[in-house]
């Protein structure tokens, strides 16, 4: 082969190699581009399509998915005799809307019935067929607590001033006057009308009344702040009556002052000793204004600071307040339970009440009345908005209405969700005892898992969840747990629940209080 032919062959070989290398490089570039498109641009395109779809759905508003979402939101229904003016329930509406509820126009399709008026007479038929998830903010029979005459004339209460129905209890009243000639009395009615002071001795002996009224021992020497008499409103929630569970709201209390100073006392001037709708608010009481307005303390903390300035102990007073509320609840539980059982097992109800109490100079506590539907409107006193909305929000959390995990109906959606909130391991107690239990008729064995009835499991589950969700509520019944508690004066179900609390206390000391 000549030198020229050899050079031509080498040139052809090099050209072929260049073409092959070029083809290989082109293939690599194409492969790389495919990878980039599939891993970056492709998802971006899909995301863009999905974004446009969601944007379209949001503006469409009437799409099937949005409709279903709205239909599945939990529903509330308001029962009030005056339906054209529910502005006094403004804060109830506000809290429910923030929790994702929508108002129902259907009297049977609701998760929560908020009744401003007592609903169990007008709605007795429908409320006798409640579904498991439906809740009502009153107990049937709650009037045994909230009726002023019934509460005030209850016998045997340590904190309730002596009171007598007139004319039914006239003879008992006269006997009490003879035994206590120096005491004065105040005439009252259930609607706060016709209030007047009845002096002791002959005036009381000659007292007569043709209308249904009651007379109650007058609390003399009241505790005053800057010369003003006041009452204390403590928000309380009863979550169960069989067994009994009672909580007081400790985030704040409502202080209402008489608008005119108590001394010099004049029984003809009611504003000196009767707290009315136009009461003096705490921010207008000089000794409390700085704490409440300038330093930002609650009404309760402001008052406590003032009491300590007077070299008195507010903690002891609050324990008496809680004991007074506990006393009323225990006194009336049997009557309420009997009425509530007519509407099922009583698990659908809870009761938010405000107990109003008074103090004397020695910080002794007197139970005055309980309000079935306490005022929750800040229209007259706008600064009270926060108090009312926090009371409502804390109440809904306590009873499981304001659940953080559920934005749909209050119905339980699955067993997994139910157990995520409370499982059997959360409510079993007394391991050493349960290991030996072989007889479910033995009372304590009823707290062991093999002996759980559906009702027992429901009671313990609700109790467990209340403890998890109680926020600023403090349980006053069952009372703080000790090993040597006397249980014989309680109902059997109350005894069993207290024994369960003792079992939880033994496993976890945080359950003892």
XYZ file of C-alpha atoms in Angstrom:
513
model
C 0.000 0.000 0.000
C 1.335 3.376 -0.991
C 1.919 6.108 1.522
C -0.957 8.128 0.020
C -3.443 5.233 0.363
C -2.358 4.692 3.959
C -2.954 8.360 4.830
C -6.461 8.226 3.256
C -7.376 5.145 5.300
C -6.252 6.808 8.564
C -8.321 9.899 7.736
C -11.462 7.783 7.139
C -10.904 5.938 10.415
C -10.650 9.190 12.340
C -13.850 10.527 10.717
C -15.695 7.343 11.688
C -14.496 7.630 15.272
C -15.613 11.280 15.419
C -19.084 10.352 14.163
C -19.386 7.567 16.733
C -18.229 9.870 19.558
C -20.691 12.522 18.371
C -23.546 10.024 18.355
C -22.626 8.809 21.846
C -22.486 12.400 23.156
C -25.852 13.192 21.534
C -27.372 10.115 23.172
C -26.014 11.140 26.601
C -27.384 14.667 26.210
C -30.806 13.359 25.221
C -30.826 10.972 28.180
C -29.807 13.765 30.562
C -32.535 16.033 29.197
C -35.129 13.311 29.680
C -34.036 12.888 33.308
C -34.199 16.640 33.906
C -37.625 16.926 32.280
C -39.002 13.991 34.253
C -37.571 15.095 37.621
C -38.007 18.881 37.436
C -40.045 20.261 34.596
C -42.564 17.447 34.545
C -43.626 17.886 38.209
C -43.613 21.650 37.709
C -46.036 21.244 34.848
C -48.200 18.895 36.891
C -48.057 21.279 39.871
C -49.110 24.116 37.575
C -52.055 22.114 36.323
C -53.026 21.185 39.897
C -52.705 24.828 41.032
C -54.947 26.006 38.221
C -57.461 23.300 39.190
C -57.469 24.322 42.850
C -57.707 27.999 41.894
C -60.661 27.142 39.687
C -62.290 25.104 42.470
C -61.849 27.921 44.984
C -63.537 30.417 42.666
C -66.164 27.969 41.540
C -67.531 27.700 45.122
C -70.356 25.397 44.113
C -68.212 22.409 43.231
C -69.107 19.017 44.625
C -65.995 18.784 46.863
C -66.612 22.188 48.439
C -70.265 21.345 48.970
C -69.386 18.091 50.716
C -66.829 19.877 52.911
C -69.408 22.427 53.988
C -72.048 19.796 54.626
C -69.685 17.827 56.865
C -68.837 20.729 59.145
C -70.292 20.324 62.658
C -73.603 22.085 63.099
C -75.144 24.018 65.964
C -78.736 25.024 66.517
C -79.864 27.891 68.745
C -83.051 27.529 70.781
C -84.350 30.824 72.154
C -87.876 32.070 72.602
C -86.944 35.423 71.069
C -85.414 34.291 67.767
C -85.385 37.703 66.087
C -82.867 39.081 68.574
C -80.020 36.775 69.560
C -77.421 39.531 69.882
C -77.010 38.495 73.498
C -75.517 35.258 72.115
C -72.991 37.112 69.954
C -69.981 35.547 71.671
C -71.454 32.032 71.540
C -71.833 32.454 67.766
C -68.304 33.860 67.466
C -66.613 31.003 69.314
C -68.567 28.333 67.442
C -67.711 29.881 64.065
C -64.021 29.963 65.035
C -64.243 26.272 65.894
C -65.571 25.522 62.396
C -69.258 25.110 63.244
C -72.050 26.249 60.974
C -75.571 27.110 62.067
C -78.253 24.594 61.190
C -81.716 25.607 60.073
C -82.941 22.074 60.754
C -84.240 21.387 64.251
C -83.033 17.781 64.154
C -79.789 17.995 62.143
C -77.319 19.378 64.671
C -74.342 18.340 66.750
C -74.779 21.009 69.442
C -78.015 22.508 70.714
C -77.334 25.768 72.538
C -80.521 26.564 74.416
C -80.823 29.972 76.013
C -84.201 28.965 77.445
C -85.076 25.673 79.119
C -85.750 23.353 76.140
C -87.047 20.136 77.694
C -90.736 21.016 77.719
C -91.181 22.510 74.252
C -88.788 20.005 72.595
C -89.401 16.962 74.797
C -90.364 14.663 71.910
C -87.275 15.291 69.778
C -84.917 15.434 72.758
C -86.050 11.985 73.873
C -84.460 10.507 70.730
C -80.962 11.962 70.902
C -78.112 10.419 68.964
C -74.854 9.579 70.717
C -72.854 12.518 69.336
C -75.435 15.251 70.041
C -74.780 17.585 72.977
C -77.048 20.058 74.814
C -75.925 22.843 77.146
C -78.496 22.022 79.847
C -79.447 19.072 82.020
C -83.097 18.146 82.348
C -84.007 19.133 85.888
C -81.324 21.832 86.177
C -84.001 24.101 87.648
C -83.462 22.381 90.982
C -80.232 24.389 91.094
C -81.060 27.498 89.091
C -84.522 28.262 90.495
C -83.811 30.915 93.127
C -86.606 29.847 95.467
C -85.737 26.137 95.310
C -82.039 26.790 95.885
C -82.433 29.366 98.648
C -84.946 27.331 100.629
C -82.894 24.135 100.466
C -82.328 22.696 103.917
C -79.067 21.457 105.358
C -76.687 23.636 103.390
C -73.714 25.033 105.264
C -73.314 28.010 102.917
C -76.932 28.896 102.064
C -78.432 31.608 104.323
C -81.629 30.485 106.029
C -84.670 31.155 103.821
C -88.401 30.449 104.005
C -91.184 30.348 101.433
C -94.063 32.604 102.327
C -96.816 31.804 103.105
C -96.011 28.025 103.102
C -93.154 28.212 105.634
C -94.497 31.064 107.759
C -94.547 29.076 111.005
C -90.976 27.861 110.513
C -89.953 31.435 109.745
C -91.520 32.782 112.918
C -89.806 30.075 114.949
C -86.441 31.085 113.426
C -87.140 34.755 114.217
C -87.882 33.954 117.837
C -84.590 32.063 118.101
C -82.650 34.881 116.356
C -84.363 38.171 117.299
C -81.452 40.389 116.213
C -81.269 39.082 112.632
C -82.659 41.008 109.670
C -84.136 39.457 106.535
C -84.596 40.411 102.915
C -87.747 39.666 100.957
C -87.078 38.284 97.467
C -88.811 36.696 94.507
C -87.599 34.495 91.666
C -87.443 37.510 89.325
C -85.759 39.897 91.791
C -88.861 42.051 92.182
C -90.256 43.476 95.419
C -86.943 43.330 97.292
C -87.032 44.958 100.701
C -85.403 44.637 104.116
C -87.415 43.170 106.992
C -86.042 44.202 110.355
C -85.791 41.600 113.100
C -87.958 41.262 116.175
C -91.530 42.530 115.953
C -91.243 43.638 112.312
C -90.327 40.122 111.265
C -92.971 38.555 113.524
C -95.676 40.694 111.909
C -94.471 40.130 108.322
C -97.151 38.863 105.930
C -97.303 38.441 102.171
C -100.188 37.520 99.903
C -97.983 36.606 96.938
C -95.524 33.767 96.494
C -92.214 35.074 97.764
C -89.448 34.075 100.118
C -87.520 35.740 102.885
C -83.835 35.105 103.461
C -81.454 35.986 106.235
C -79.702 39.262 105.402
C -75.903 39.139 105.275
C -74.804 41.967 107.547
C -71.268 43.353 107.788
C -70.394 42.496 104.168
C -66.817 42.569 102.927
C -66.389 45.892 101.118
C -63.860 47.221 98.623
C -63.572 51.010 98.789
C -66.916 50.995 100.575
C -68.781 49.059 97.876
C -70.606 45.768 98.405
C -70.248 43.172 95.626
C -70.987 39.633 94.572
C -68.720 37.035 92.956
C -69.848 35.107 89.877
C -68.080 31.745 89.471
C -68.592 29.956 86.144
C -69.186 26.260 86.703
C -69.697 23.314 84.357
C -71.456 20.099 85.341
C -70.476 17.455 82.803
C -72.231 14.462 84.389
C -74.696 13.726 87.192
C -74.439 9.931 87.309
C -71.647 9.837 88.360
C -71.243 13.494 89.310
C -68.454 15.582 87.758
C -68.220 19.316 88.445
C -65.610 21.863 87.303
C -65.124 25.551 88.139
C -63.514 28.009 85.756
C -60.385 29.470 87.367
C -59.246 31.644 84.462
C -61.280 34.464 85.979
C -64.471 35.238 87.880
C -66.998 38.039 87.484
C -66.996 40.756 90.146
C -70.041 43.047 90.193
C -70.161 45.976 92.621
C -73.137 47.939 93.903
C -73.059 51.454 92.378
C -73.563 53.257 95.724
C -71.388 52.837 98.808
C -72.848 50.618 101.510
C -72.465 53.031 104.441
C -74.341 54.899 105.760
C -76.756 52.017 105.262
C -80.271 52.866 104.077
C -82.611 49.902 103.343
C -84.660 52.108 101.002
C -81.732 52.529 98.597
C -81.401 49.146 96.874
C -78.258 50.170 94.972
C -76.389 50.070 98.267
C -76.868 46.324 98.762
C -78.467 44.774 95.629
C -76.345 44.125 92.528
C -78.387 45.023 89.451
C -77.838 45.127 85.690
C -76.170 48.541 85.960
C -73.558 47.398 88.427
C -70.248 49.132 89.053
C -67.533 47.283 87.065
C -64.191 46.407 88.584
C -62.287 48.904 86.443
C -64.187 51.730 88.177
C -63.269 50.586 91.711
C -60.202 52.657 92.703
C -58.292 50.019 94.709
C -58.690 47.411 91.949
C -58.336 49.614 88.867
C -54.528 49.681 88.858
C -54.239 45.886 89.085
C -56.910 45.214 86.471
C -56.483 48.074 83.996
C -52.867 49.183 84.230
C -51.117 45.931 85.201
C -53.375 43.570 83.237
C -54.344 41.121 85.979
C -57.608 39.187 85.914
C -60.506 40.226 88.126
C -59.758 37.313 90.442
C -56.039 38.081 90.733
C -56.750 41.789 91.231
C -59.135 41.012 94.075
C -56.737 38.515 95.637
C -53.964 41.114 95.655
C -56.281 43.574 97.419
C -57.284 40.951 100.020
C -53.647 40.224 100.788
C -53.118 43.951 101.276
C -55.781 43.706 103.994
C -53.702 40.948 105.636
C -56.252 38.249 104.814
C -55.814 34.956 102.967
C -57.831 34.691 99.719
C -56.855 31.033 99.175
C -58.920 29.898 102.145
C -61.867 31.922 100.887
C -61.708 30.303 97.432
C -61.667 26.851 98.985
C -64.897 27.762 100.768
C -66.337 29.035 97.475
C -65.581 25.717 95.786
C -66.968 23.808 98.756
C -70.201 25.815 98.563
C -70.642 24.958 94.874
C -69.796 21.308 95.500
C -72.374 21.246 98.321
C -75.154 22.486 96.028
C -74.288 20.010 93.268
C -74.314 17.056 95.688
C -77.512 18.312 97.285
C -79.375 18.354 93.955
C -77.762 15.488 92.017
C -80.441 12.886 92.810
C -83.281 15.142 91.667
C -81.505 16.109 88.461
C -80.529 12.515 87.719
C -84.124 11.315 87.987
C -85.283 13.893 85.425
C -82.285 13.420 83.116
C -82.852 9.657 82.870
C -86.117 10.365 81.058
C -83.991 11.604 78.158
C -81.632 8.635 77.827
C -78.530 7.882 79.818
C -77.715 11.526 80.576
C -74.486 11.527 78.528
C -75.745 14.099 76.005
C -75.947 16.973 78.480
C -73.694 19.485 80.167
C -74.559 22.560 82.208
C -72.778 25.922 82.268
C -74.024 27.974 85.214
C -72.772 30.981 87.101
C -72.968 30.716 90.865
C -73.243 34.079 92.616
C -71.792 34.283 96.114
C -71.348 36.952 98.795
C -68.750 37.522 101.527
C -68.864 38.986 105.002
C -66.055 40.851 106.752
C -64.425 37.596 107.863
C -64.456 36.214 104.300
C -67.184 33.727 105.159
C -68.921 32.578 101.976
C -72.668 32.645 101.275
C -74.352 31.013 98.297
C -76.942 33.411 96.878
C -78.134 31.999 93.526
C -77.241 30.132 90.338
C -77.992 31.339 86.810
C -79.113 28.710 84.270
C -78.194 30.840 81.235
C -75.680 33.340 82.638
C -75.281 36.609 80.824
C -72.618 36.215 78.132
C -73.202 39.523 76.367
C -70.636 42.302 76.570
C -72.967 44.869 74.993
C -73.265 46.772 78.273
C -69.664 46.238 79.429
C -67.401 45.677 76.352
C -64.267 44.808 78.411
C -66.057 41.617 79.522
C -65.816 40.186 75.991
C -62.581 38.317 76.713
C -63.983 36.759 79.889
C -67.119 35.502 78.159
C -65.348 34.118 75.082
C -62.708 32.349 77.157
C -65.403 30.806 79.369
C -67.270 29.551 76.289
C -64.108 28.289 74.560
C -62.862 26.494 77.687
C -66.310 24.939 78.194
C -66.428 23.580 74.651
C -62.925 22.147 75.068
C -63.841 20.501 78.373
C -66.927 18.703 77.042
C -65.304 17.687 73.751
C -67.153 20.064 71.428
C -64.070 22.095 70.541
C -61.984 19.114 69.467
C -58.715 20.063 67.859
C -58.555 17.032 65.532
C -62.061 17.196 64.093
C -63.468 19.736 61.688
C -66.396 17.624 60.568
C -69.458 16.387 62.459
C -68.955 15.408 66.089
C -69.698 11.820 65.116
C -66.737 9.487 65.631
C -65.397 8.743 62.167
C -63.400 5.600 62.875
C -62.257 3.334 65.661
C -58.665 4.422 64.997
C -59.596 8.046 65.640
C -61.495 7.101 68.779
C -58.557 5.142 70.180
C -56.139 7.907 69.223
C -58.013 10.124 71.712
C -58.573 7.531 74.423
C -57.729 3.830 74.351
C -58.295 1.110 76.929
C -54.738 1.490 78.209
C -55.606 5.092 79.181
C -58.473 4.112 81.475
C -57.391 0.820 83.075
C -56.251 1.103 86.723
C -55.399 -1.071 89.762
C -53.134 -3.608 87.971
C -52.381 -5.721 91.061
C -56.068 -6.004 91.949
C -57.211 -6.651 88.366
C -54.662 -9.439 87.975
C -56.498 -11.373 90.688
C -60.077 -10.364 89.744
C -62.212 -13.293 88.650
C -65.649 -11.976 89.682
C -67.138 -8.950 87.909
C -69.804 -8.640 90.624
C -67.065 -7.480 92.972
C -67.333 -3.701 92.903
C -63.678 -2.817 92.305
C -63.387 -5.468 89.582
C -65.799 -3.344 87.516
C -62.801 -1.071 86.915
C -60.885 -3.911 85.224
C -60.965 -4.238 81.442
C -62.523 -7.758 81.356
C -65.430 -6.393 83.422
C -66.002 -3.166 81.483
C -69.583 -2.656 80.370
C -70.169 -0.251 77.460
C -71.588 2.256 79.979
C -68.582 1.979 82.294
C -66.156 2.377 79.416
C -68.062 5.446 78.189
C -68.037 7.059 81.648
C -64.311 6.476 82.133
C -63.481 7.594 78.583
C -65.411 10.847 79.009
C -63.767 11.424 82.394
C -60.303 10.824 80.930
C -60.914 13.220 78.022
C -62.262 15.909 80.335
C -59.060 15.755 82.322
C -57.017 16.059 79.113
C -59.096 19.012 77.901
C -59.931 20.887 81.112
C -57.634 23.848 80.345
C -58.522 26.560 82.926
C -61.187 24.444 84.613
C -60.532 22.919 88.016
C -62.359 19.786 89.103
C -64.145 20.187 92.447
C -66.053 16.907 92.296
C -64.788 14.292 92.636
C -62.637 16.254 95.094
C -58.818 16.019 95.300
C -57.883 12.378 95.776
C -56.444 10.947 98.981
C -56.069 7.351 100.123
C -58.237 7.788 103.220
C -61.246 9.441 101.558
C -64.646 8.701 103.142
C -66.860 7.398 100.338
C -69.914 6.028 102.155
C -71.918 9.266 101.801
C -71.714 9.167 97.994
C -73.788 7.201 95.486
C -72.347 3.889 94.289
C -71.403 5.339 90.907
C -69.681 8.275 92.575
C -67.793 5.858 94.811
C -66.690 3.815 91.807
C -65.514 6.925 89.927
C -63.559 8.168 92.950
C -61.952 4.726 93.265
C -60.961 5.023 89.590
C -59.360 8.416 90.300
C -57.493 6.819 93.187
C -56.241 4.157 90.800
C -55.078 6.796 88.303
C -53.435 8.676 91.190
C -51.489 5.556 92.168
C -50.212 5.190 88.595
C -49.544 8.895 87.975
C -49.265 11.456 90.792
C -50.451 14.274 88.524
C -53.929 12.725 88.712
C -54.125 13.191 92.487
C -55.204 16.847 92.326
